[in-house]
PDB file of C-alpha atoms and ligand atoms in Angstrom:
ATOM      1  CA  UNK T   1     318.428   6.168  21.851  1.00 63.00           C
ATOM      2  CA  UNK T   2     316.595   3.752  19.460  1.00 70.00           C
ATOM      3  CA  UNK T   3     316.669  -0.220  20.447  1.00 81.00           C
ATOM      4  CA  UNK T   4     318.156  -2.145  18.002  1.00 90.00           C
ATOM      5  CA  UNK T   5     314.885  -4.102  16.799  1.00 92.00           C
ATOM      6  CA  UNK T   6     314.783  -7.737  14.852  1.00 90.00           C
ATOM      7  CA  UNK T   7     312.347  -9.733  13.278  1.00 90.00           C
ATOM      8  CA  UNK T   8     311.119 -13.297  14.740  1.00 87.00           C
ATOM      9  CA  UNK T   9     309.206 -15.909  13.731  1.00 90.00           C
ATOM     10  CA  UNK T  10     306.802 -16.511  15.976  1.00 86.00           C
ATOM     11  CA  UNK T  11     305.622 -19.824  14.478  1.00 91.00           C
ATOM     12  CA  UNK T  12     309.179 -20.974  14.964  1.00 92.00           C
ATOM     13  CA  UNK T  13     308.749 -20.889  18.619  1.00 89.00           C
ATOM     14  CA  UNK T  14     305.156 -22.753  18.633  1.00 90.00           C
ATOM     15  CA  UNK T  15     306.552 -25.562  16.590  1.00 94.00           C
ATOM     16  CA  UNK T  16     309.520 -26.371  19.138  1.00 93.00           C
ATOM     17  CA  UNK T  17     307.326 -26.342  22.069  1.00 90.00           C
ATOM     18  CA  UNK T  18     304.711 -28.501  20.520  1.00 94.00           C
ATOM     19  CA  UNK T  19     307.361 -30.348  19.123  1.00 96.00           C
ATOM     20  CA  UNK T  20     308.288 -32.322  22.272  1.00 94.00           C
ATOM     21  CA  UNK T  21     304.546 -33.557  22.959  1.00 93.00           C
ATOM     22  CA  UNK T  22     303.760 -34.681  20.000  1.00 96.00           C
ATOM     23  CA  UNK T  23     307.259 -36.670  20.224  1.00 97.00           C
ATOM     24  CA  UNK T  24     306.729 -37.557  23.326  1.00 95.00           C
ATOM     25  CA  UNK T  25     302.604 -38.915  21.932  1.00 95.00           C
ATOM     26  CA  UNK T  26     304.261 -41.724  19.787  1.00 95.00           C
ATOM     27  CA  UNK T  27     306.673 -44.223  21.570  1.00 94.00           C
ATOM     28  CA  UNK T  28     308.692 -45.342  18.214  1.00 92.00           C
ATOM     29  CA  UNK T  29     309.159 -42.210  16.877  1.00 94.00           C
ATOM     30  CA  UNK T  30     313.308 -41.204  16.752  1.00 95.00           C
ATOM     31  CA  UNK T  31     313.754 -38.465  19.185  1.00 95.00           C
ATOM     32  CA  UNK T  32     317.450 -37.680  17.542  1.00 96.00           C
ATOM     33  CA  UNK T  33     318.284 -33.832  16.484  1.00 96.00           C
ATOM     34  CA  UNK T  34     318.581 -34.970  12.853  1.00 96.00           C
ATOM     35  CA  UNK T  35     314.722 -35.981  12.973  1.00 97.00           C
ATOM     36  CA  UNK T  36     313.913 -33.173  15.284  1.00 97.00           C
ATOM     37  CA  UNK T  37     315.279 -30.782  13.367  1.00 97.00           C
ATOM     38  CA  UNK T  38     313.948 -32.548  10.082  1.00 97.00           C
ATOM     39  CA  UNK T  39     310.016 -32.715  11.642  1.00 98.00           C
ATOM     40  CA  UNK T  40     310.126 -29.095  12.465  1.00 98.00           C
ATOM     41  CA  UNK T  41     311.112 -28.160   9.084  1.00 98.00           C
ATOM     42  CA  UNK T  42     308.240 -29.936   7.291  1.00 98.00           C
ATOM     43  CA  UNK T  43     305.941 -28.629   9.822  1.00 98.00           C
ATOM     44  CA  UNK T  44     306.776 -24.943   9.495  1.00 97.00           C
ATOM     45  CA  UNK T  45     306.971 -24.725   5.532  1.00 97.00           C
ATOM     46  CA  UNK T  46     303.478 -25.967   5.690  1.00 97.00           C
ATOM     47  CA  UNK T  47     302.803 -23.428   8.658  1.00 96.00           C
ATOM     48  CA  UNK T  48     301.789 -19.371   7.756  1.00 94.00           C
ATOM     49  CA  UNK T  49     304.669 -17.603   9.150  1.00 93.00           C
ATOM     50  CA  UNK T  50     303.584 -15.259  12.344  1.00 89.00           C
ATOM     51  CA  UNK T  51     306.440 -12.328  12.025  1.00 89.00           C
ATOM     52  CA  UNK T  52     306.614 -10.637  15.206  1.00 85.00           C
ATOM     53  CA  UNK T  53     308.897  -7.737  16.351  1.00 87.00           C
ATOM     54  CA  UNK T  54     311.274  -7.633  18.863  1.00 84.00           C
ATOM     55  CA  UNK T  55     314.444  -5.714  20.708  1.00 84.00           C
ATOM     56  CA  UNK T  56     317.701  -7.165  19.729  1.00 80.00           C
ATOM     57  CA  UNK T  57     319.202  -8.954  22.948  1.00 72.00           C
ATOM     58  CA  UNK T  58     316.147  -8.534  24.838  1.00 67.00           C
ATOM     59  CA  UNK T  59     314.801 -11.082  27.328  1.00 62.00           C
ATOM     60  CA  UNK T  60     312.216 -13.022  25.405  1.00 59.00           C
ATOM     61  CA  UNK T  61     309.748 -13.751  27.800  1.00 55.00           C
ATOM     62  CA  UNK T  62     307.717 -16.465  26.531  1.00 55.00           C
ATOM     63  CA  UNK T  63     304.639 -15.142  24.802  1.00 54.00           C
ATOM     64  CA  UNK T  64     301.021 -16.861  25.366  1.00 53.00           C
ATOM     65  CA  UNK T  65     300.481 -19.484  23.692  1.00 54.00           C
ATOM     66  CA  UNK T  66     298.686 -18.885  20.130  1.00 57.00           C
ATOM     67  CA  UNK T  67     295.003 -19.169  20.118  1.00 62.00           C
ATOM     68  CA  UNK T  68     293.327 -22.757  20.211  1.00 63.00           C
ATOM     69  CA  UNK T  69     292.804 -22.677  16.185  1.00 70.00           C
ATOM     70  CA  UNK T  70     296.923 -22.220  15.739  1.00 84.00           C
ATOM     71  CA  UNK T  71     297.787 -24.491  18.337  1.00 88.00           C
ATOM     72  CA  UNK T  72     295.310 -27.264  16.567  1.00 91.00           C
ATOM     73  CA  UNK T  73     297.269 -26.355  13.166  1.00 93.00           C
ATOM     74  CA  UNK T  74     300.359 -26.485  14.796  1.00 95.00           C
ATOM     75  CA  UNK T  75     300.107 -29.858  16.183  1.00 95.00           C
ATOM     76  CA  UNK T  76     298.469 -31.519  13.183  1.00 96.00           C
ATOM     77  CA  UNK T  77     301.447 -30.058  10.928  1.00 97.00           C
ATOM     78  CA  UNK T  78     303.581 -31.415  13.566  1.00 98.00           C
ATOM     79  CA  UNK T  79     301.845 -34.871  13.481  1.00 97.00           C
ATOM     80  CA  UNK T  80     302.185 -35.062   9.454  1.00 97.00           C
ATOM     81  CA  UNK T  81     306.019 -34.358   9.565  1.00 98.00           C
ATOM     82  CA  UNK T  82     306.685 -36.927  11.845  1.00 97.00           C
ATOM     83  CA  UNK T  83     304.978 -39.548  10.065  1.00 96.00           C
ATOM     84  CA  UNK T  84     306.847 -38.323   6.802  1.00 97.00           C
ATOM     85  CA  UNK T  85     310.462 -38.280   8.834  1.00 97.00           C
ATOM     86  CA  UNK T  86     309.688 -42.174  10.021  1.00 95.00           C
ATOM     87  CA  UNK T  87     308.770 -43.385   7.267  1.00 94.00           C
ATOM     88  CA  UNK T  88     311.897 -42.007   5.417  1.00 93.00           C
ATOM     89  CA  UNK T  89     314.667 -41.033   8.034  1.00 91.00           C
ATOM     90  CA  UNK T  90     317.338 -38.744   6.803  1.00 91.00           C
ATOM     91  CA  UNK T  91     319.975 -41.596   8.981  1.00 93.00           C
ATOM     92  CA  UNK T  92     320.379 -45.291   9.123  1.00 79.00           C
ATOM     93  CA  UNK T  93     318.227 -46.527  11.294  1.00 65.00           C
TER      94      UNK T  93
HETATM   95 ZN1   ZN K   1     316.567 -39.861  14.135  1.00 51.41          ZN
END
């Protein structure tokens, strides 16, 4: 019987992981999930998406980490939003 199969974005993934080490890089930046969610945003319409295919409901096992050139993109994307999102916070500071 076929697997029910979806589409991910793999890119998606990348940014939340790096997402916590760059935050965790820069002491005054606002850690809150409006900012969070507003930093990965920025960063991943500036990102190439990196569709990958997988079984609905199945056990995502974390894939490896994408090569050095990605992760450098990744993180300097990263970086860029969260200068934007502090200098112009969605919330009262
Ligand atoms: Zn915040």
């Amino acid at each position: 019987m076929p697997k029910e199969l979806t589409l991910k974005n793999y890119m998606e993934d990348c940014v939340w992981e790096l997402l916590d080490t760059v935050l965790e890089q820069d002491p005054e930046a606002c850690k809150c999930e409006i900012c969070r969610y507003d930093i990965a945003a920025l960063a991943l319409n500036e990102l190439p998406p990196r569709y990958v295919v997988r079984e609905k409901g199945a056990l995502y096992t974390k894939a490896s980490m994408l090569e050095t050139q990605y992760r450098a993109d990744i993180y300097s994307a990263l970086t860029r939003a969260l200068m934007k999102v502090k200098q112009n916070p969605r919330h009262q500071v």
